[in-house]
Amino acid sequence: MRKRVIVAVAAAAGLAVALVWSRRSAWRWDRAERIVQELREGCQTPVTRLWEVADAMASEMRAGLSSEGGSSLRMLVTPIKSLPTGNEEGLFYGLEIGRMAIRMLCVQLGGRDACVIKKGSAEIPVPSNLMVGTSEDLYDFIAAELSKFISAEDLSYNIQDGRLKEIGVTFSFPVIQNLASNGTIIEWTNGFSIKETEGKDAAAEINKALEKHGVDMHVSLLVNDTVGTFAAARYCSNDIVAAVTLGMGTNAAYMEPLHDIPKWQGPHLMQGVMIINMEWGNFQSSHFPITEFDVQIDAESPKPGGKIFEKLISGMYLGDIVRRVLLKMAEETALFGDSVPLKLRLPFVLRTPDVASMHQDLSQDLSIVGEKLEECLGIRNTTLRMRELVVEVCDIVAKRGARLAGAAIVGILKKLERDGTDKKSVVMVEGGLYEHYRLFRAYLHDGVKMMLHGRNLDNVIIEHLGDGSVIGAALLAASNS
Ligand code: BGC
C-alpha cells in the first residue's frame, strides 16, 4: 500500500515537472518567435520605403556635390586625367591596399586589338600588427612584397628598357586628392587603423619606400578602390554608369559632368567630367529601417553615428547583426541552454560568410546551420526548429541589407536620370558579399526589379566584375602615365 502511494506521488511529481517544463518550453518558443517577429517588422523594406531611400540618395548626392560637408555623402572628386580607352600599350602594375590584404597585378597592354595580353597576380595578407601600426612600416612591407612580386614575374613579359615601371594604387579608404598622383587618406577602414598619416601624401610615402627597397617602380596614380572598379568597368563597357563595392566595406563611384559639381574648384580634366567617389557607406536617411541591434552596433563602434549605411548593408556587419539577435534570444528565452555560450557574447565572432553558409544551407536537416552555430558561437545540440529560426534571422537581416543596397543603386540612376530611359545603363559590382552570397545578390536584384517595374527595366543591367579594383589601378596607371 505504502509502496503504491510512493509510486503515485512520484508519477504525479514527474507529471508536474513535465508540465512545467513543457510550459516553459512553450513560453521560450513564444518569446523567441516574438523576437523574430519584431525583427521582421523592424527590417521591413516595402517598395514605397525603398523609393524613399532612393529619393533621399539622389538628393544627398546633389547636396554633396554642391558643398563640402553639406550631405551625409562625401562625394569626393577624383581628378584623373583620362580613363582607359583600350589603346594603351606597355607593361603596367596595379596594387590594391585594403580588405586585410594587398593584391598585386601585372598586365601587358597590347593596344586596341590585343588589349590585356598577359596577367600575373598575387595576394598577400597584411600581418595584423601592421594593420594598426605606422604608415612607414606598412609601406616598407608593401615595397618588399612588390620587390618579390617583380622578381618572381615571368621574364617573357615585354619590358621596355630604361622605362620606369609604373604602378597604379587603389585604397579601400576615402582619399582627398588635388591630383590623382597624390592623395591624403582621410580615414582608415576595413580593418586598418594606421597612425600618423594625417596630412601625408600616401603616393609620395609609398614612392619613398620603393626607393628605399631599391624597387625600380613609381606610383603614378592613387585612387579609391571603387574608383578603380569604375575604371575597369569603363574599359569593359561604354554603357557603364556606376561601380559599386559590396564586400567588407561598401561604396559607389560614378561619372558626373563638371557643371553639376559646384563645389569643385580644381583643374578641369577629362573633357568636362569627373569621377566621384561617393563614400556611400556614410549615407544617412530617416527612412532607414533601424532596429535596436543596429543602434547597439553603432553605439559600440569606434565612430558612433558614422558609416550608418555601411553598418546596415556591408559584409563587415551583417554577421554581427545576426549574432546580436541570437544573443538576445539566448539571454531572454534560454532557447540555446540555461547559460549563454561565452562565444555568443564576442563581437564580430560570427562572420558574414558564415551567415551566408547558414542561410544557403540546402540540407534537409539544416546540418550546416547546426555545425556553424556550434563552431562559431558555441551553441550545441540545436533542434531543427531552432535551426529554422536561425535561418529566418539570417534571411531578414540579409534581405534588408540587399534591398537597401538595390535602392541606393536606383538612387544613383535617378540622379543621373537613368531610372526609366531607353538608354542602356550598366552598374558593375565588385566584392565578396555580392559575389559569394547568392541570396543577398538575388534580393538585391529582386528589389531593383520591383522598384523599376514598368520603367524600361531591361535597360538596367547589374553585373559582377571580378578583381575590378586592382585591374582598374593598372589600367589607370596606363591611361594616366
Ligand atoms: C571605405 C571606402 C571603400 C569601401 C569598399 C569603405 O569602408 O570607406 O573608401 O571604397 O569601404 O572597400
GROMACS .gro file of N, CA, C and O in nm, residues 279-349:
model
  284
  279GLU      N    1   3.162   5.759  -5.133
  279GLU     CA    2   3.171   5.716  -4.992
  279GLU      C    3   3.029   5.694  -4.938
  279GLU      O    4   2.989   5.749  -4.835
  280TRP      N    5   2.954   5.610  -5.011
  280TRP     CA    6   2.812   5.593  -4.975
  280TRP      C    7   2.791   5.518  -4.843
  280TRP      O    8   2.679   5.514  -4.792
  281GLY      N    9   2.897   5.461  -4.788
  281GLY     CA   10   2.884   5.397  -4.657
  281GLY      C   11   2.835   5.495  -4.550
  281GLY      O   12   2.777   5.455  -4.450
  282ASN      N   13   2.859   5.625  -4.575
  282ASN     CA   14   2.816   5.727  -4.477
  282ASN      C   15   2.672   5.772  -4.496
  282ASN      O   16   2.623   5.854  -4.418
  283PHE      N   17   2.608   5.725  -4.602
  283PHE     CA   18   2.471   5.768  -4.634
  283PHE      C   19   2.380   5.752  -4.512
  283PHE      O   20   2.383   5.651  -4.443
  284GLN      N   21   2.301   5.856  -4.487
  284GLN     CA   22   2.206   5.852  -4.375
  284GLN      C   23   2.071   5.897  -4.423
  284GLN      O   24   2.062   5.992  -4.500
  285SER      N   25   1.967   5.832  -4.376
  285SER     CA   26   1.833   5.875  -4.412
  285SER      C   27   1.736   5.835  -4.301
  285SER      O   28   1.750   5.728  -4.240
  286SER      N   29   1.638   5.920  -4.279
  286SER     CA   30   1.539   5.889  -4.175
  286SER      C   31   1.449   5.773  -4.221
  286SER      O   32   1.371   5.721  -4.143
  287HIS      N   33   1.461   5.736  -4.349
  287HIS     CA   34   1.376   5.627  -4.400
  287HIS      C   35   1.437   5.488  -4.377
  287HIS      O   36   1.375   5.388  -4.409
  288PHE      N   37   1.560   5.483  -4.325
  288PHE     CA   38   1.621   5.351  -4.300
  288PHE      C   39   1.541   5.275  -4.194
  288PHE      O   40   1.503   5.333  -4.092
  289PRO      N   41   1.517   5.145  -4.217
  289PRO     CA   42   1.454   5.065  -4.111
  289PRO      C   43   1.562   5.026  -4.010
  289PRO      O   44   1.649   4.943  -4.039
  290ILE      N   45   1.561   5.089  -3.894
  290ILE     CA   46   1.667   5.069  -3.795
  290ILE      C   47   1.612   4.990  -3.675
  290ILE      O   48   1.503   5.020  -3.628
  291THR      N   49   1.689   4.895  -3.628
  291THR     CA   50   1.645   4.815  -3.512
  291THR      C   51   1.736   4.841  -3.392
  291THR      O   52   1.841   4.903  -3.406
  292GLU      N   53   1.697   4.785  -3.279
  292GLU     CA   54   1.780   4.801  -3.157
  292GLU      C   55   1.921   4.744  -3.178
  292GLU      O   56   2.018   4.793  -3.119
  293PHE      N   57   1.932   4.642  -3.267
  293PHE     CA   58   2.063   4.578  -3.287
  293PHE      C   59   2.157   4.672  -3.364
  293PHE      O   60   2.276   4.677  -3.338
  294ASP      N   61   2.100   4.748  -3.459
  294ASP     CA   62   2.180   4.845  -3.533
  294ASP      C   63   2.226   4.957  -3.439
  294ASP      O   64   2.338   5.004  -3.448
  295VAL      N   65   2.135   4.996  -3.350
  295VAL     CA   66   2.168   5.103  -3.255
  295VAL      C   67   2.286   5.058  -3.167
  295VAL      O   68   2.381   5.132  -3.144
  296GLN      N   69   2.279   4.931  -3.123
  296GLN     CA   70   2.389   4.878  -3.039
  296GLN      C   71   2.521   4.878  -3.116
  296GLN      O   72   2.623   4.922  -3.066
  297ILE      N   73   2.518   4.826  -3.240
  297ILE     CA   74   2.641   4.818  -3.320
  297ILE      C   75   2.701   4.956  -3.337
  297ILE      O   76   2.821   4.978  -3.319
  298ASP      N   77   2.615   5.052  -3.368
  298ASP     CA   78   2.663   5.188  -3.390
  298ASP      C   79   2.724   5.245  -3.261
  298ASP      O   80   2.834   5.299  -3.262
  299ALA      N   81   2.651   5.227  -3.150
  299ALA     CA   82   2.697   5.285  -3.024
  299ALA      C   83   2.831   5.226  -2.980
  299ALA      O   84   2.915   5.294  -2.924
  300GLU      N   85   2.852   5.098  -3.011
  300GLU     CA   86   2.977   5.033  -2.967
  300GLU      C   87   3.090   5.046  -3.069
  300GLU      O   88   3.198   4.995  -3.049
  301SER      N   89   3.061   5.111  -3.183
  301SER     CA   90   3.164   5.121  -3.288
  301SER      C   91   3.263   5.232  -3.254
  301SER      O   92   3.231   5.322  -3.175
  302PRO      N   93   3.383   5.231  -3.316
  302PRO     CA   94   3.479   5.337  -3.286
  302PRO      C   95   3.426   5.476  -3.325
  302PRO      O   96   3.467   5.575  -3.267
  303LYS      N   97   3.333   5.480  -3.425
  303LYS     CA   98   3.279   5.611  -3.464
  303LYS      C   99   3.128   5.608  -3.464
  303LYS      O  100   3.064   5.594  -3.570
  304PRO      N  101   3.065   5.623  -3.347
  304PRO     CA  102   2.919   5.622  -3.345
  304PRO      C  103   2.864   5.733  -3.435
  304PRO      O  104   2.919   5.842  -3.440
  305GLY      N  105   2.759   5.700  -3.506
  305GLY     CA  106   2.698   5.799  -3.596
  305GLY      C  107   2.760   5.800  -3.735
  305GLY      O  108   2.704   5.855  -3.828
  306GLY      N  109   2.876   5.734  -3.751
  306GLY     CA  110   2.941   5.731  -3.883
  306GLY      C  111   2.909   5.602  -3.956
  306GLY      O  112   2.873   5.501  -3.894
  307LYS      N  113   2.921   5.604  -4.088
  307LYS     CA  114   2.904   5.484  -4.172
  307LYS      C  115   2.775   5.407  -4.141
  307LYS      O  116   2.776   5.283  -4.132
  308ILE      N  117   2.665   5.479  -4.123
  308ILE     CA  118   2.539   5.414  -4.086
  308ILE      C  119   2.492   5.317  -4.198
  308ILE      O  120   2.450   5.204  -4.170
  309PHE      N  121   2.505   5.360  -4.323
  309PHE     CA  122   2.460   5.273  -4.432
  309PHE      C  123   2.547   5.147  -4.439
  309PHE      O  124   2.494   5.036  -4.454
  310GLU      N  125   2.679   5.167  -4.424
  310GLU     CA  126   2.770   5.051  -4.426
  310GLU      C  127   2.734   4.954  -4.313
  310GLU      O  128   2.739   4.832  -4.330
  311LYS      N  129   2.694   5.008  -4.198
  311LYS     CA  130   2.660   4.922  -4.083
  311LYS      C  131   2.532   4.843  -4.109
  311LYS      O  132   2.504   4.745  -4.041
  312LEU      N  133   2.450   4.887  -4.204
  312LEU     CA  134   2.326   4.814  -4.234
  312LEU      C  135   2.343   4.711  -4.345
  312LEU      O  136   2.271   4.613  -4.351
  313ILE      N  137   2.439   4.738  -4.437
  313ILE     CA  138   2.440   4.652  -4.557
  313ILE      C  139   2.568   4.576  -4.583
  313ILE      O  140   2.568   4.486  -4.666
  314SER      N  141   2.680   4.610  -4.517
  314SER     CA  142   2.805   4.552  -4.565
  314SER      C  143   2.844   4.423  -4.495
  314SER      O  144   2.795   4.390  -4.386
  315GLY      N  145   2.935   4.352  -4.558
  315GLY     CA  146   2.983   4.224  -4.508
  315GLY      C  147   3.049   4.235  -4.372
  315GLY      O  148   3.056   4.136  -4.298
  316MET      N  149   3.098   4.351  -4.340
  316MET     CA  150   3.163   4.370  -4.210
  316MET      C  151   3.061   4.353  -4.096
  316MET      O  152   3.096   4.308  -3.988
  317TYR      N  153   2.936   4.390  -4.122
  317TYR     CA  154   2.839   4.399  -4.012
  317TYR      C  155   2.726   4.296  -4.012
  317TYR      O  156   2.667   4.272  -3.907
  318LEU      N  157   2.690   4.240  -4.129
  318LEU     CA  158   2.571   4.153  -4.130
  318LEU      C  159   2.582   4.039  -4.028
  318LEU      O  160   2.486   4.008  -3.958
  319GLY      N  161   2.701   3.981  -4.019
  319GLY     CA  162   2.723   3.870  -3.926
  319GLY      C  163   2.697   3.914  -3.782
  319GLY      O  164   2.636   3.842  -3.703
  320ASP      N  165   2.744   4.036  -3.750
  320ASP     CA  166   2.729   4.078  -3.610
  320ASP      C  167   2.585   4.117  -3.577
  320ASP      O  168   2.544   4.104  -3.461
  321ILE      N  169   2.511   4.161  -3.677
  321ILE     CA  170   2.368   4.190  -3.651
  321ILE      C  171   2.299   4.058  -3.613
  321ILE      O  172   2.229   4.048  -3.512
  322VAL      N  173   2.325   3.954  -3.694
  322VAL     CA  174   2.263   3.823  -3.667
  322VAL      C  175   2.305   3.774  -3.527
  322VAL      O  176   2.222   3.728  -3.448
  323ARG      N  177   2.435   3.787  -3.495
  323ARG     CA  178   2.482   3.740  -3.362
  323ARG      C  179   2.406   3.810  -3.250
  323ARG      O  180   2.365   3.747  -3.152
  324ARG      N  181   2.384   3.940  -3.266
  324ARG     CA  182   2.318   4.015  -3.158
  324ARG      C  183   2.173   3.969  -3.140
  324ARG      O  184   2.121   3.966  -3.028
  325VAL      N  185   2.106   3.935  -3.250
  325VAL     CA  186   1.969   3.886  -3.239
  325VAL      C  187   1.970   3.752  -3.163
  325VAL      O  188   1.890   3.730  -3.071
  326LEU      N  189   2.064   3.665  -3.200
  326LEU     CA  190   2.071   3.533  -3.133
  326LEU      C  191   2.107   3.549  -2.985
  326LEU      O  192   2.056   3.476  -2.900
  327LEU      N  193   2.191   3.647  -2.955
  327LEU     CA  194   2.228   3.672  -2.816
  327LEU      C  195   2.105   3.714  -2.735
  327LEU      O  196   2.083   3.667  -2.623
  328LYS      N  197   2.023   3.799  -2.796
  328LYS     CA  198   1.902   3.842  -2.725
  328LYS      C  199   1.813   3.721  -2.697
  328LYS      O  200   1.760   3.706  -2.587
  329MET      N  201   1.802   3.633  -2.798
  329MET     CA  202   1.719   3.512  -2.776
  329MET      C  203   1.777   3.428  -2.663
  329MET      O  204   1.704   3.380  -2.577
  330ALA      N  205   1.910   3.412  -2.666
  330ALA     CA  206   1.973   3.327  -2.563
  330ALA      C  207   1.952   3.388  -2.425
  330ALA      O  208   1.925   3.317  -2.328
  331GLU      N  209   1.963   3.520  -2.415
  331GLU     CA  210   1.952   3.585  -2.284
  331GLU      C  211   1.809   3.587  -2.233
  331GLU      O  212   1.783   3.567  -2.116
  332GLU      N  213   1.716   3.612  -2.324
  332GLU     CA  214   1.578   3.632  -2.277
  332GLU      C  215   1.493   3.506  -2.276
  332GLU      O  216   1.387   3.504  -2.215
  333THR      N  217   1.535   3.404  -2.351
  333THR     CA  218   1.449   3.286  -2.359
  333THR      C  219   1.520   3.157  -2.318
  333THR      O  220   1.456   3.053  -2.308
  334ALA      N  221   1.652   3.165  -2.301
  334ALA     CA  222   1.733   3.046  -2.272
  334ALA      C  223   1.708   2.936  -2.375
  334ALA      O  224   1.718   2.818  -2.345
  335LEU      N  225   1.675   2.979  -2.497
  335LEU     CA  226   1.645   2.882  -2.602
  335LEU      C  227   1.765   2.792  -2.632
  335LEU      O  228   1.751   2.676  -2.668
  336PHE      N  229   1.885   2.849  -2.619
  336PHE     CA  230   2.004   2.770  -2.652
  336PHE      C  231   2.071   2.712  -2.527
  336PHE      O  232   2.190   2.689  -2.526
  337GLY      N  233   1.995   2.693  -2.422
  337GLY     CA  234   2.052   2.636  -2.300
  337GLY      C  235   2.041   2.736  -2.185
  337GLY      O  236   2.018   2.854  -2.208
  338ASP      N  237   2.059   2.683  -2.062
  338ASP     CA  238   2.038   2.769  -1.946
  338ASP      C  239   2.143   2.878  -1.931
  338ASP      O  240   2.115   2.986  -1.880
  339SER      N  241   2.266   2.848  -1.976
  339SER     CA  242   2.364   2.958  -1.969
  339SER      C  243   2.400   3.000  -2.113
  339SER      O  244   2.405   2.916  -2.204
  340VAL      N  245   2.425   3.129  -2.127
  340VAL     CA  246   2.456   3.183  -2.261
  340VAL      C  247   2.599   3.143  -2.299
  340VAL      O  248   2.692   3.172  -2.223
  341PRO      N  249   2.618   3.077  -2.414
  341PRO     CA  250   2.756   3.039  -2.452
  341PRO      C  251   2.846   3.163  -2.460
  341PRO      O  252   2.804   3.265  -2.515
  342LEU      N  253   2.966   3.149  -2.404
  342LEU     CA  254   3.057   3.264  -2.397
  342LEU      C  255   3.086   3.325  -2.534
  342LEU      O  256   3.089   3.447  -2.551
  343LYS      N  257   3.104   3.236  -2.633
  343LYS     CA  258   3.140   3.284  -2.767
  343LYS      C  259   3.034   3.377  -2.825
  343LYS      O  260   3.065   3.470  -2.900
  344LEU      N  261   2.908   3.348  -2.791
  344LEU     CA  262   2.797   3.426  -2.845
  344LEU      C  263   2.806   3.572  -2.801
  344LEU      O  264   2.748   3.662  -2.864
  345ARG      N  265   2.882   3.597  -2.698
  345ARG     CA  266   2.895   3.735  -2.648
  345ARG      C  267   3.009   3.811  -2.717
  345ARG      O  268   3.027   3.929  -2.692
  346LEU      N  269   3.087   3.742  -2.799
  346LEU     CA  270   3.205   3.808  -2.858
  346LEU      C  271   3.169   3.884  -2.986
  346LEU      O  272   3.128   3.823  -3.085
  347PRO      N  273   3.186   4.017  -2.985
  347PRO     CA  274   3.153   4.094  -3.105
  347PRO      C  275   3.229   4.043  -3.229
  347PRO      O  276   3.345   4.007  -3.220
  348PHE      N  277   3.162   4.039  -3.339
  348PHE     CA  278   3.217   4.004  -3.471
  348PHE      C  279   3.269   3.861  -3.482
  348PHE      O  280   3.340   3.829  -3.575
  349VAL      N  281   3.232   3.776  -3.385
  349VAL     CA  282   3.280   3.637  -3.393
  349VAL      C  283   3.205   3.562  -3.504
  349VAL      O  284   3.257   3.468  -3.564
   0.00000   0.00000   0.00000
